[in-house]
Each structure stands twice: as C-alpha cells, then as structure tokens.
Amino acid sequence: MSSIVLAVGNGKTLFGGAGVAPDADLVRFVDPESPIINAFDLCALRGDGIFEATTVWKGFPVSLENHLKRLANSARLVDMPEPNIPALTRAVQLVIDQYDDPEPGPMLRIIVSRGLDPDTGVGKAADRTPTVYIFLDAKGTLHSLEPITMASMTRGYPSDITARAPWLLNGAKTLSYAFNCAVHRECARRGVGDAILFTEDGYTMECPNSSIVARYGDTFVTPDPRIGILNGTSQREMFAWALEEGKKAEYRKLPIAELREADSLYMTHGGWSIPISAIDGRALAVDAAEIQAINDAIHSGRTHEDALKIGPTGDYE
Amino acid sequence: MSSIVLAVGNGKTLFGGAGVAPDADLVRFVDPESPIINAFDLCALRGDGIFEATTVWKGFPVSLENHLKRLANSARLVDMPEPNIPALTRAVQLVIDQYDDPEPGPMLRIIVSRGLDPDTGVGKAADRTPTVYIFLDAKGTLHSLEPITMASMTRGYPSDITARAPWLLNGAKTLSYAFNCAVHRECARRGVGDAILFTEDGYTMECPNSSIVARYGDTFVTPDPRIGILNGTSQREMFAWALEEGKKAEYRKLPIAELREADSLYMTHGGWSIPISAIDGRALAVDAAEIQAINDAIHSGRTHEDALKIGPTGDYE
C-alpha cells in the first residue's frame, strides 16, 4: 500500500490472449525508485509506444473504457498487438487496490512500449512482447480548476493530411511527446498556461495534452478528431454533461478565428474540464459554478455511460 | 570486455561543468541485460531527450566531433543543458576501450534523456540532471552496402515552417522517433527499403534516419538543413570525399521532382554512404567501386578533417 503505486505489466497476458489471466500473471508491483526499463527498450530509444492517462477519483478510474478503447486504436495505428481490454481493466483495478493515500484524485498512467529493439544485440532474440507498466501517483502534479490563459500556435500540418499520410500517426497517442513538451516550454516563454494548435489552413486542433471545447450560447463545439487529433475522453464526458443538461454538443471543423470568438473555452484532459480565462490576449468569462458542476458530474461517474456513446458522426468534410 | 558494451553516464559531469572529470566520474559499466531506466524518466514517458549514433570502425568513432556538435545543437533546440564535449569524447573512448569483438564496425549510440519527470512524485525532488547512456553493439543490425530501393512520402510540413514554428523541433535529433519508425513500417508495406520525405510544397527533406545525396554529373547535392532536417554527419563526410576528388558539392532547396531525375542517389547515415537502386520505381545505376571508395575514405578517417568545415552557406531562400 502506498502513495505511488508502480506495477510492471505482463505484456503477454495484457496484449493478446483471450480471457483474463490470474491476478499474479497480470502485474507485479515494484519499488517506484528502482530502474525497470532496459536500455534497449524502444520506449527509451525511440519513443516507440503508446499510453493513456486519467484521474482515479476516490477509487473510480474516470473514462477507463474510453481510454482503453483509445489505447486499442493507438495500437492499431502504430501496428502494435491488440490490447486485451478485460485483462487491462483488471490490471488497473489491482493497481488501484494498492493505493492508500488520502489524496482523492491521483493520476493513473498506462505505458506500453513496443518492447526491446530488434535491431540491437540485446533485443534481437526477444519475442516482440510489449513492455507494459502502470502507475498511480498522488505525489506528482495534480489537476487544479484555476483558470488558465492560452496562446494559439501552428501545428504545421494542413487539415487534410491525416487521411493522406497515416505514417504521421496523427490521432495515435504515442510516447513521442518531445514536440508536445516543446510547446509547453514555448508557453512558459510567452507567459501563458497552455497552447491550442491549429492547422496551416487555420482550423483548430488540440492542446499538447488536452482537448478543447468552445461554447457558443447553449452549444458546445469541439474539433472533429478526423482532422488528426486525439478523440478526447474528458471532452466526451463534458459533452455527456452538456446533453444531460439539455444543451447542444457538436463535432466539426472549427476555424481558429471562430475559436477566438467563443463565449467560453474549456481545456479537457485526464478526467477534468479546466476553464480558459484568455486566448491570444482576449479575456474570457469563467463561470466557476458551471466548472464545478461539470467536474462533479465527471468524477461522480454520472456522465460515464453517456460518454461511451458520444463521437463524431457522418463524413469528414 | 565484450561485444555489447553498455555504460551509464554521469549526467552531472557530461552535461555542464568545465574540464573533464576523472574516468570513474564519467561512466560506469553495467550489464546490458539489466534494467537501468526509471519508470518516471522522460525518455520512457515522453521520448523527451536527444541522441546521436555512428559506427566505430576499427576503433575509430566516425564523425564523432560533428556528432557531438549536433548533439549540442539538439540540446539547445530542446532547452536541455549544454553537453561537455571533451567529457563526452572521453566517455566514448572509455566505451570503445571495453570492446573486444572481432566485428570491425559496431554501432555506437549516445542517449540523453531530460531526466526524471518533475511532474511525477518520484521525479519531483530530482535536480534536472540528464540521464545519459552510451552503448557499443556488435550484435545488432549492422550496415550493409547492398543497394536499396526508396519511395517518396510527404512529411506534411511546408518548406518555410522551421523558422516560423521552432516548437516543432525540426532539425533536433530527439528520442521521439515514433513517426520515423512508422515510415519504415510503411516502407515494408510498400516493399521498398527506405523512404525519402518531402515538404507539402514539393521539396526534398531527409530519410527517417538518414540524409540523402543526389549526383548530377560531377555535382553532389543535398537539401539545405534549414528546411527543417538534420545536418547530416555522414553526408558531410561524403561531401568531403567529393571535394577531395575534384568534384562539386552543394546545399540547396531540391525539388523532389528533380531528386527523382538524379544520375545517382545515396543514403547516408551512421558513417556510411549506401547506394539507392530505385526511387519511386525508377531504376538507378549503382557504381559499386565508387561506393566502396566513398566508404573507405570515410572509415579510414581520410575525410574527417575536411568534413568538419563543410556546411550550408548564405541565407536560406
């Protein structure tokens, strides 16, 4: 039992195989301070792997089904083995069971590397089993509902690139986040809290590790993921809340110029909806009571079932 | 002494500090099979780090100065501490000294992670020291002079993006290589050996882990790195060979359509110049004697000094 739980997953039972192996064959718990990754593992050498992250709120892993579905989609996009969803679900529960810190909302992360690099001497003989680890951490940076400021920046891609160039891996949540980290350093230089990325032809994409939602009157809008962004899990929880409240929610191509004119903006990630107080220097009103209501709905599980049914429909224009 | 040498570097003496610390304070040698990386290290969590790779030919680390200069440039582009070049040079020599396999050309790699993630509980208290390791490996995939086929693919960016959007990290050799790995899987699907990437406006860039050189008569041409690609180390060795042989060598913006019409094409990386036998289905002649001469010149160190002086000049158009 501890405040930081680290489990090494069994790549063979968590990726591939039918049914759920016994608990002892799913994960083993290790000291978080001890090294667990080989020097020739592709997560370290190439950022070659996928991951998911969310909040566990009072024992409830927020949006877990949608996170594991997205992990499966990422695995498909990067040609990795298919995750065994029921086995991963059980593994996550075993990790949660080891947690006993008073902090109600520790961060959960599931890391999956392609495994040892077959082009190295150490990896050559390995059998292409993914390297998996899961952690639950109450001692790192946790979420806050403090309003944040935001700057817009180009992602460098046109809005039609994803279908034309699937090797760019747009829409896959890979471990190659050096770019995402660089955007956050650029934000620090500019004195803003986060960034919203747009395409070269001027359409809104996503934040480096968050989705974005804009409100215009009673309508909540988010960019269609088929522009080459992640299908937001917390954004879908927020859409579920909006629909339950009798408001409207839509996916579409959203010009960045239109985003800048929104009545309100929200950054969503890791089980949270965080208010945005300014974009590119334009101040936005923040309704603290609404923000609290959205997050309470997400954390209590109230939006959970509805969020599973939400997603873009129709063709991508 | 062994065929796979793995050294964990001392981040404090190899990054920052003046002068070269005693050997025992630079590296320690570890079992290549044992885990050495913490689960909360940014190389594993975010592909957040930089690296260099080359061949050590009969004890001579090819282009080492240019590799370490490029490592310093990558560090600057990703806001990491400045490498101590003399200390890293000594560390590489210590690794080479431990090698005793009969293979003449093992692969050397220098991996530098930003260190433990300060947003995690384990990394919060750490002091931002980079995680460093160096390996020399005779047992992985080694280079061959077999001619390879190549397909061209879009990189998704326009040719003027690098100056406009430095947060894309174009030109930095980061550990976030998921995209580069994906391009190689796309090559396998298409039945070609490697890929050459081009900009959305049709200019030649680089291969996923190599530079490209085109020959037109007696002139060797490579894309200007300011288009947002790495400054090729082996390509500079090859240019040095060309100039020593009385031929011409130039950097410029090279339309992909013009690349496809070259008299010969060469893929350069890791201390090798590898002949290309076809691009997008068009066959190219390969002069095996010329290829051998180029590689002999590079491996013997003959081109080494001249390569240090080569690079693009003038403004980027």
XYZ file of C-alpha atoms in Angstrom:
634
model
C 0.000 0.000 0.000
C 1.387 3.387 -0.881
C 1.019 6.882 -2.385
C 2.897 5.948 -5.554
C 1.989 2.529 -6.910
C 4.105 1.150 -9.759
C 3.226 -2.105 -11.480
C 5.100 -3.863 -14.256
C 2.576 -5.491 -16.547
C 2.874 -8.874 -18.208
C 2.969 -7.989 -21.923
C 1.877 -11.474 -22.920
C -1.339 -11.548 -20.879
C -2.223 -7.847 -21.334
C -1.649 -7.802 -25.107
C -3.064 -10.771 -26.905
C -4.614 -13.866 -25.471
C -8.286 -14.422 -24.728
C -9.769 -14.136 -21.280
C -8.226 -12.707 -18.158
C -5.205 -14.419 -16.626
C -4.971 -14.868 -12.831
C -4.007 -11.683 -10.988
C -0.444 -12.875 -10.380
C 0.039 -13.267 -14.146
C -1.131 -9.722 -14.930
C 1.100 -7.398 -12.927
C 3.850 -7.419 -10.329
C 4.429 -4.478 -8.005
C 7.860 -2.885 -7.871
C 9.653 -0.135 -5.982
C 8.977 3.149 -7.877
C 12.564 4.260 -7.227
C 14.160 1.192 -8.845
C 15.024 1.053 -12.561
C 12.680 -1.221 -14.510
C 13.403 -0.427 -18.174
C 16.156 -1.973 -20.266
C 18.489 0.399 -22.158
C 17.474 -1.253 -25.441
C 13.729 -0.848 -24.940
C 12.069 1.081 -27.762
C 10.235 3.399 -25.360
C 13.615 4.799 -24.289
C 15.414 4.613 -27.643
C 12.638 5.786 -29.977
C 9.610 6.976 -28.008
C 8.038 3.991 -29.760
C 4.966 3.062 -27.799
C 1.558 4.309 -26.708
C -0.041 5.442 -23.472
C -3.146 6.653 -21.687
C -3.598 8.792 -18.576
C -6.536 9.672 -16.366
C -7.540 10.553 -12.854
C -8.713 7.933 -10.372
C -11.299 9.842 -8.349
C -11.980 8.239 -4.956
C -11.191 4.846 -6.463
C -13.076 5.400 -9.735
C -10.854 5.433 -12.861
C -12.504 8.195 -14.918
C -13.412 7.222 -18.523
C -11.442 3.986 -18.274
C -13.404 2.189 -21.043
C -12.871 5.100 -23.441
C -9.191 5.301 -22.512
C -8.700 1.589 -23.186
C -10.636 1.830 -26.465
C -8.378 4.701 -27.485
C -5.327 2.653 -26.453
C -6.575 -0.092 -28.781
C -6.985 2.455 -31.562
C -3.464 3.775 -30.982
C -2.130 0.195 -31.058
C -3.818 -0.318 -34.427
C -2.420 2.951 -35.819
C 1.141 2.037 -34.805
C 0.885 -1.679 -35.742
C 1.248 -2.972 -32.208
C -0.533 -6.046 -30.809
C -4.151 -5.624 -29.762
C -4.654 -4.919 -26.063
C -6.673 -7.410 -24.046
C -9.173 -4.911 -22.636
C -10.638 -7.072 -19.860
C -7.133 -8.026 -18.697
C -6.002 -4.383 -18.700
C -9.143 -3.381 -16.811
C -8.351 -5.941 -14.125
C -4.704 -4.829 -14.010
C -5.790 -1.231 -13.415
C -8.037 -2.381 -10.577
C -5.142 -4.266 -8.980
C -3.098 -1.056 -9.075
C -5.941 0.956 -7.534
C -6.267 -1.678 -4.798
C -2.676 -0.948 -3.686
C -3.310 2.781 -3.235
C -3.956 4.246 0.204
C -3.029 7.943 0.142
C -5.685 10.432 1.407
C -5.411 12.390 -1.888
C -8.759 11.706 -3.666
C -7.546 12.177 -7.273
C -4.177 10.575 -8.056
C -3.031 10.297 -11.678
C -3.102 6.920 -13.416
C -0.898 6.251 -16.401
C -0.637 3.151 -18.620
C 2.599 2.976 -20.647
C 3.058 0.449 -23.428
C 6.321 0.210 -25.328
C 6.782 -1.856 -28.467
C 9.388 -3.789 -26.472
C 13.102 -4.429 -26.929
C 14.590 -3.041 -30.150
C 15.104 -5.996 -32.541
C 17.921 -4.082 -34.264
C 20.052 -4.295 -31.108
C 22.008 -7.274 -29.855
C 20.019 -7.482 -26.635
C 16.650 -7.121 -28.411
C 17.404 -9.336 -31.412
C 16.386 -12.559 -29.719
C 13.344 -11.090 -27.938
C 9.860 -12.117 -28.975
C 8.247 -8.712 -29.678
C 6.306 -8.686 -26.422
C 5.258 -5.143 -25.430
C 6.782 -3.665 -22.296
C 3.927 -2.503 -20.056
C 3.810 -0.528 -16.861
C 1.057 1.185 -14.936
C 1.384 3.734 -12.182
C -0.877 5.615 -9.816
C 0.746 8.712 -8.372
C -0.587 11.029 -5.657
C 2.706 12.884 -5.251
C 3.183 14.452 -8.682
C 1.482 17.494 -10.212
C -2.285 17.123 -9.824
C -5.103 18.956 -11.571
C -6.457 22.268 -10.494
C -9.509 24.239 -11.547
C -7.545 27.507 -11.671
C -8.435 29.248 -14.953
C -5.584 29.204 -17.456
C -4.503 31.505 -20.274
C -3.803 30.167 -23.726
C -1.934 31.072 -26.921
C -2.589 29.639 -30.375
C 0.269 28.141 -32.404
C 0.569 26.367 -35.720
C 0.966 22.570 -35.823
C 2.492 22.887 -39.290
C 0.085 20.456 -40.990
C -2.831 21.089 -43.362
C -6.272 19.915 -42.225
C -6.461 17.133 -44.836
C -3.118 15.467 -44.024
C -4.313 12.619 -41.812
C -6.028 10.577 -44.499
C -3.230 11.301 -46.985
C -0.312 10.463 -44.679
C -1.193 7.908 -41.990
C 2.551 7.457 -41.257
C 2.413 10.817 -39.428
C 0.441 8.897 -36.749
C -1.931 11.800 -36.189
C -4.629 10.575 -33.831
C -2.381 7.986 -32.134
C -1.345 8.718 -28.551
C 2.309 7.723 -28.831
C 5.171 8.118 -26.360
C 6.885 10.531 -28.800
C 5.915 13.698 -26.953
C 9.080 15.793 -27.443
C 7.048 18.182 -29.608
C 4.278 18.402 -27.009
C 6.857 19.177 -24.313
C 8.406 21.851 -26.565
C 5.042 23.561 -26.980
C 4.740 23.779 -23.200
C 8.199 25.351 -22.955
C 7.130 27.865 -25.634
C 4.068 28.634 -23.480
C 6.334 29.303 -20.493
C 8.412 31.681 -22.616
C 5.245 33.527 -23.653
C 3.862 33.573 -20.116
C 0.700 31.619 -20.908
C -0.641 28.456 -19.312
C -1.123 26.268 -22.353
C -1.423 26.292 -26.161
C -4.063 25.490 -28.727
C -2.659 24.200 -32.012
C -4.126 24.970 -35.426
C -3.558 23.695 -38.942
C -1.744 25.661 -41.618
C -5.129 26.336 -43.224
C -6.469 27.761 -39.999
C -8.503 25.058 -38.252
C -8.450 24.330 -34.536
C -6.780 21.084 -33.453
C -5.984 20.311 -29.799
C -3.713 21.317 -26.932
C -0.429 19.399 -26.454
C -2.000 17.053 -23.923
C -5.636 18.154 -23.825
C -8.700 18.622 -25.984
C -10.520 21.902 -26.381
C -14.227 22.702 -26.116
C -15.795 26.017 -27.124
C -19.194 27.278 -26.023
C -21.382 29.489 -28.207
C -24.614 30.198 -26.328
C -26.066 26.784 -25.453
C -23.917 24.885 -27.947
C -20.631 23.182 -27.066
C -18.287 22.562 -30.005
C -15.077 20.536 -30.348
C -12.936 19.876 -33.446
C -13.718 16.683 -35.365
C -10.920 14.237 -34.393
C -10.564 13.247 -38.034
C -8.565 16.439 -38.522
C -5.753 14.382 -36.971
C -6.136 14.790 -33.223
C -6.983 12.504 -30.337
C -10.569 11.591 -29.637
C -10.845 13.340 -26.268
C -12.047 11.219 -23.367
C -12.757 14.018 -20.884
C -14.220 16.067 -23.740
C -16.745 13.261 -24.301
C -17.573 13.251 -20.585
C -18.131 17.001 -20.847
C -20.339 16.572 -23.922
C -22.338 13.959 -21.981
C -22.822 16.502 -19.186
C -23.948 19.149 -21.711
C -26.511 16.833 -23.295
C -27.800 15.721 -19.881
C -28.279 19.418 -19.067
C -30.359 19.970 -22.218
C -27.632 21.808 -24.114
C -26.286 21.023 -27.588
C -22.921 19.459 -28.483
C -21.295 19.154 -31.887
C -18.148 17.982 -33.650
C -16.990 19.967 -36.658
C -14.119 21.713 -38.381
C -13.691 24.786 -36.228
C -11.730 27.767 -37.650
C -9.228 29.102 -35.136
C -10.632 32.592 -35.802
C -14.038 31.307 -34.624
C -12.470 29.660 -31.570
C -11.086 33.045 -30.539
C -14.666 34.432 -30.553
C -16.173 31.753 -28.281
C -18.342 32.735 -25.299
C -16.343 30.328 -23.127
C -13.454 27.902 -23.645
C -12.582 24.726 -21.731
C -9.462 22.571 -21.793
C -10.260 18.933 -21.083
C -7.903 16.114 -20.101
C -7.255 13.403 -17.573
C -10.807 13.448 -16.239
C -11.029 17.231 -15.843
C -12.600 20.224 -17.565
C -10.455 23.298 -16.878
C -11.634 26.848 -17.610
C -9.712 29.103 -20.000
C -9.559 32.740 -18.944
C -7.925 34.186 -22.088
C -6.961 33.193 -25.609
C -4.347 35.178 -27.529
C -4.845 38.031 -25.087
C -8.656 38.175 -25.307
C -10.193 37.718 -21.850
C -12.978 35.177 -21.375
C -15.529 34.972 -18.597
C -15.255 31.934 -16.309
C -18.338 30.504 -14.581
C -16.832 28.789 -11.530
C -20.129 27.151 -10.553
C -20.557 25.636 -14.014
C -16.969 24.323 -13.973
C -17.539 22.717 -10.589
C -20.775 21.134 -11.822
C -19.077 19.690 -14.924
C -16.227 18.191 -12.921
C -18.536 16.846 -10.225
C -20.600 15.130 -12.926
C -17.494 13.597 -14.497
C -15.897 12.486 -11.213
C -19.065 11.020 -9.744
C -19.453 8.752 -12.786
C -22.776 10.414 -13.716
C -21.639 11.114 -17.298
C -19.785 7.831 -17.687
C -22.351 5.725 -19.596
C -23.468 8.560 -21.873
C -19.861 9.422 -22.733
C -19.368 5.942 -24.181
C -21.917 6.717 -26.908
C -20.536 10.104 -27.945
C -18.388 10.692 -31.010
C -18.273 12.360 -34.411
C -20.803 11.194 -36.983
C -21.084 11.462 -40.759
C -18.213 12.007 -43.189
C -15.251 14.240 -42.518
C -15.690 17.243 -44.769
C 35.434 -6.600 -22.305
C 32.563 -7.657 -24.521
C 30.602 -7.490 -27.786
C 27.912 -5.267 -26.308
C 29.252 -2.525 -24.057
C 26.723 -0.508 -22.054
C 27.792 2.475 -19.961
C 25.625 4.662 -17.760
C 26.936 8.201 -17.975
C 27.206 10.694 -15.142
C 24.790 13.443 -16.202
C 26.483 15.983 -13.951
C 29.971 15.610 -15.418
C 28.868 15.027 -19.031
C 26.411 17.949 -19.135
C 27.682 21.102 -17.566
C 30.874 21.654 -15.664
C 34.204 22.725 -17.108
C 37.046 20.350 -17.779
C 36.990 16.575 -17.875
C 36.293 14.675 -14.669
C 38.321 11.566 -13.790
C 37.302 8.462 -15.766
C 35.493 6.925 -12.787
C 33.272 10.017 -12.572
C 32.265 9.897 -16.250
C 30.742 6.451 -16.810
C 30.098 3.163 -15.074
C 29.732 -0.082 -16.984
C 26.614 -2.173 -16.473
C 25.168 -5.471 -17.634
C 23.313 -4.786 -20.933
C 20.555 -7.199 -19.880
C 19.749 -5.393 -16.613
C 17.192 -2.589 -16.393
C 18.818 0.825 -15.936
C 15.991 3.314 -16.574
C 13.465 4.502 -14.018
C 9.771 4.277 -14.943
C 9.438 8.046 -14.434
C 12.301 9.003 -16.730
C 11.226 11.364 -19.506
C 12.914 9.260 -22.196
C 10.427 6.484 -21.453
C 7.373 8.621 -20.654
C 7.688 11.304 -23.362
C 10.509 10.448 -25.781
C 11.935 13.649 -24.309
C 15.639 13.582 -24.970
C 18.229 13.622 -27.738
C 20.687 11.162 -29.226
C 23.436 10.502 -31.734
C 24.573 7.294 -33.448
C 27.542 6.338 -35.540
C 29.829 3.479 -36.477
C 33.083 2.810 -34.664
C 35.304 1.484 -37.461
C 38.287 -0.484 -36.152
C 38.267 1.649 -33.030
C 37.685 4.980 -34.824
C 34.351 6.690 -33.968
C 33.333 8.087 -37.363
C 32.487 11.840 -37.402
C 32.492 11.981 -33.605
C 33.175 15.754 -33.417
C 30.329 16.510 -35.808
C 28.018 14.146 -33.905
C 28.806 15.852 -30.595
C 28.370 19.308 -32.156
C 24.994 18.202 -33.454
C 24.128 16.818 -30.008
C 24.930 20.275 -28.601
C 22.693 21.866 -31.233
C 19.863 19.447 -30.400
C 20.309 20.255 -26.692
C 19.964 23.958 -27.494
C 16.837 23.375 -29.626
C 15.131 21.385 -26.844
C 16.324 23.627 -23.958
C 18.482 20.983 -22.327
C 21.802 21.650 -20.575
C 24.870 22.105 -22.760
C 26.930 18.947 -23.257
C 30.526 18.984 -22.050
C 32.103 17.918 -25.352
C 35.563 16.963 -24.032
C 33.981 14.900 -21.252
C 31.650 13.121 -23.709
C 34.585 12.472 -26.050
C 36.476 10.825 -23.202
C 33.385 8.825 -22.179
C 33.041 7.477 -25.722
C 36.696 6.429 -25.678
C 36.173 4.586 -22.387
C 33.297 2.674 -24.001
C 35.409 1.818 -27.049
C 38.187 0.592 -24.762
C 35.839 -2.060 -23.335
C 35.012 -3.535 -26.756
C 36.739 -6.683 -27.998
C 34.507 -8.333 -30.617
C 36.130 -9.201 -33.980
C 33.376 -7.261 -35.815
C 35.171 -4.144 -37.184
C 32.161 -1.791 -37.301
C 29.898 -1.936 -34.220
C 27.236 0.735 -33.731
C 27.726 3.437 -31.110
C 24.772 5.288 -29.652
C 24.668 8.156 -27.139
C 21.270 8.588 -25.458
C 20.461 11.648 -23.372
C 17.125 11.983 -21.610
C 15.946 15.175 -19.941
C 15.889 13.119 -16.724
C 13.166 12.217 -14.249
C 9.767 13.823 -14.921
C 9.315 16.677 -12.417
C 5.526 16.272 -12.688
C 5.729 12.829 -11.051
C 6.171 12.054 -7.385
C 9.450 10.241 -7.958
C 10.860 12.964 -10.221
C 9.579 15.968 -8.261
C 12.559 16.137 -5.943
C 15.169 15.349 -8.620
C 17.608 18.031 -9.740
C 17.020 18.028 -13.522
C 20.191 16.107 -14.270
C 20.051 14.434 -17.698
C 20.002 10.656 -17.824
C 22.830 9.521 -20.110
C 23.832 6.173 -21.512
C 26.202 5.074 -24.226
C 26.399 1.718 -25.917
C 28.550 -0.014 -28.476
C 26.868 -3.005 -30.067
C 28.346 -5.576 -32.446
C 25.379 -7.935 -32.208
C 22.537 -5.808 -33.595
C 21.721 -4.936 -37.214
C 24.864 -3.578 -38.883
C 25.249 -1.616 -42.089
C 25.482 -3.169 -45.491
C 26.372 -1.731 -48.890
C 23.526 -3.596 -50.588
C 21.705 -1.130 -52.850
C 18.272 -0.194 -51.533
C 15.039 0.922 -53.145
C 13.215 4.008 -51.981
C 9.752 5.600 -52.076
C 8.969 9.292 -51.561
C 6.379 10.353 -48.971
C 5.099 13.657 -47.642
C 6.298 14.936 -44.254
C 3.195 17.108 -44.045
C 5.047 20.403 -43.470
C 5.669 23.362 -45.793
C 9.314 24.238 -46.527
C 9.187 27.504 -44.567
C 7.842 26.046 -41.306
C 11.060 25.694 -39.327
C 11.735 29.394 -38.811
C 8.026 30.057 -38.160
C 7.461 27.233 -35.662
C 10.606 26.262 -33.726
C 8.416 24.292 -31.280
C 8.116 21.601 -33.972
C 11.805 20.850 -33.154
C 12.662 20.323 -36.814
C 16.423 19.868 -37.002
C 16.721 18.462 -33.462
C 17.581 14.766 -33.163
C 15.137 13.868 -30.404
C 14.193 10.483 -28.952
C 10.630 10.953 -30.295
C 11.050 8.656 -33.284
C 7.585 7.033 -33.403
C 6.946 8.821 -36.710
C 10.298 7.699 -38.124
C 9.507 4.095 -37.121
C 6.067 4.402 -38.757
C 7.630 5.496 -42.043
C 9.786 2.370 -42.011
C 6.720 0.181 -41.459
C 5.049 1.963 -44.393
C 8.154 1.129 -46.469
C 7.810 -2.534 -45.523
C 4.155 -2.455 -46.615
C 5.183 -0.966 -49.968
C 8.079 -3.388 -50.404
C 10.797 -0.722 -50.523
C 13.933 -0.377 -48.424
C 13.556 3.165 -47.151
C 11.721 6.467 -47.726
C 12.637 9.992 -48.698
C 10.370 12.641 -47.201
C 9.293 15.825 -48.938
C 7.524 19.018 -47.933
C 3.930 19.804 -48.866
C 5.301 22.303 -51.411
C 7.447 19.617 -53.001
C 10.968 19.961 -51.649
C 13.227 17.089 -50.646
C 13.903 16.655 -46.922
C 15.606 13.554 -45.497
C 15.043 9.857 -44.842
C 13.650 8.790 -41.427
C 17.133 8.141 -40.048
C 19.415 9.165 -42.917
C 20.341 12.059 -45.158
C 20.133 11.961 -48.933
C 22.675 12.974 -51.566
C 21.935 13.256 -55.282
C 24.524 13.272 -58.047
C 24.051 15.216 -61.288
C 27.167 14.714 -63.443
C 30.089 15.786 -61.271
C 27.953 17.694 -58.760
C 26.685 16.217 -55.489
C 23.642 17.947 -53.998
C 21.926 17.647 -50.612
C 18.957 19.617 -49.210
C 19.821 22.698 -47.142
C 19.267 21.616 -43.492
C 17.450 24.882 -42.833
C 14.422 23.329 -44.488
C 13.994 21.598 -41.105
C 16.131 18.478 -41.282
C 19.237 17.215 -39.538
C 22.643 18.434 -40.635
C 23.926 15.077 -41.907
C 27.237 13.904 -40.481
C 27.959 11.104 -42.973
C 26.672 13.352 -45.757
C 29.375 15.875 -44.812
C 31.980 13.108 -44.886
C 30.721 12.205 -48.363
C 30.874 15.839 -49.485
C 34.461 15.972 -48.178
C 35.279 12.914 -50.281
C 33.668 14.529 -53.360
C 35.664 17.750 -52.951
C 38.886 15.802 -52.364
C 38.174 14.001 -55.644
C 37.787 17.293 -57.538
C 34.004 17.096 -57.788
C 31.474 19.753 -56.747
C 29.150 19.670 -53.722
C 26.251 21.964 -52.929
C 23.450 22.590 -50.439
C 20.182 23.930 -51.783
C 16.428 23.568 -51.870
C 15.992 20.479 -54.018
C 12.576 19.809 -55.584
C 11.530 16.187 -55.118
C 10.794 16.068 -58.869
C 14.444 16.928 -59.501
C 15.608 14.310 -56.977
C 13.760 11.665 -58.973
C 15.811 12.636 -62.061
C 19.250 12.317 -60.399
C 22.043 10.352 -62.098
C 22.718 8.588 -58.780
C 21.300 8.717 -55.251
C 22.979 7.891 -51.943
C 21.527 7.440 -48.469
C 23.990 8.478 -45.777
C 23.929 7.703 -42.063
C 25.918 6.289 -39.185
C 29.232 6.611 -41.005
C 28.062 5.009 -44.256
C 27.078 6.013 -47.775
C 24.606 3.452 -49.130
C 23.629 3.284 -52.807
C 19.997 3.683 -53.891
C 18.960 1.437 -56.756
C 15.495 2.881 -57.414
C 13.289 5.802 -56.397
C 9.529 5.634 -56.841
C 10.030 2.746 -59.272
C 12.661 4.439 -61.463
C 15.839 2.333 -61.558
C 19.198 3.990 -60.878
C 22.657 2.770 -61.807
C 24.913 1.838 -58.884
C 28.700 2.147 -59.174
C 29.928 -0.391 -56.621
C 33.560 0.725 -56.930
C 32.634 4.351 -56.223
C 30.560 3.324 -53.192
C 33.448 1.289 -51.816
C 35.825 4.226 -52.366
C 33.489 6.647 -50.540
C 33.073 4.350 -47.546
C 36.778 3.506 -47.399
C 37.562 7.227 -47.337
C 35.047 7.830 -44.533
C 36.073 4.822 -42.417
C 39.805 5.420 -42.738
C 39.377 8.936 -41.359
C 40.668 10.483 -44.622
C 37.611 12.767 -44.934
C 37.404 13.526 -41.234
C 39.123 16.933 -41.035
C 37.572 18.287 -44.231
C 34.084 17.211 -43.100
C 34.363 19.488 -40.064
C 34.468 22.542 -42.358
C 31.504 21.629 -44.569
C 28.051 23.092 -44.196
C 25.455 25.298 -45.880
C 26.426 28.919 -46.503
C 24.496 32.116 -47.232
C 20.867 32.765 -46.412
C 18.099 30.180 -46.626
C 15.988 31.185 -49.597
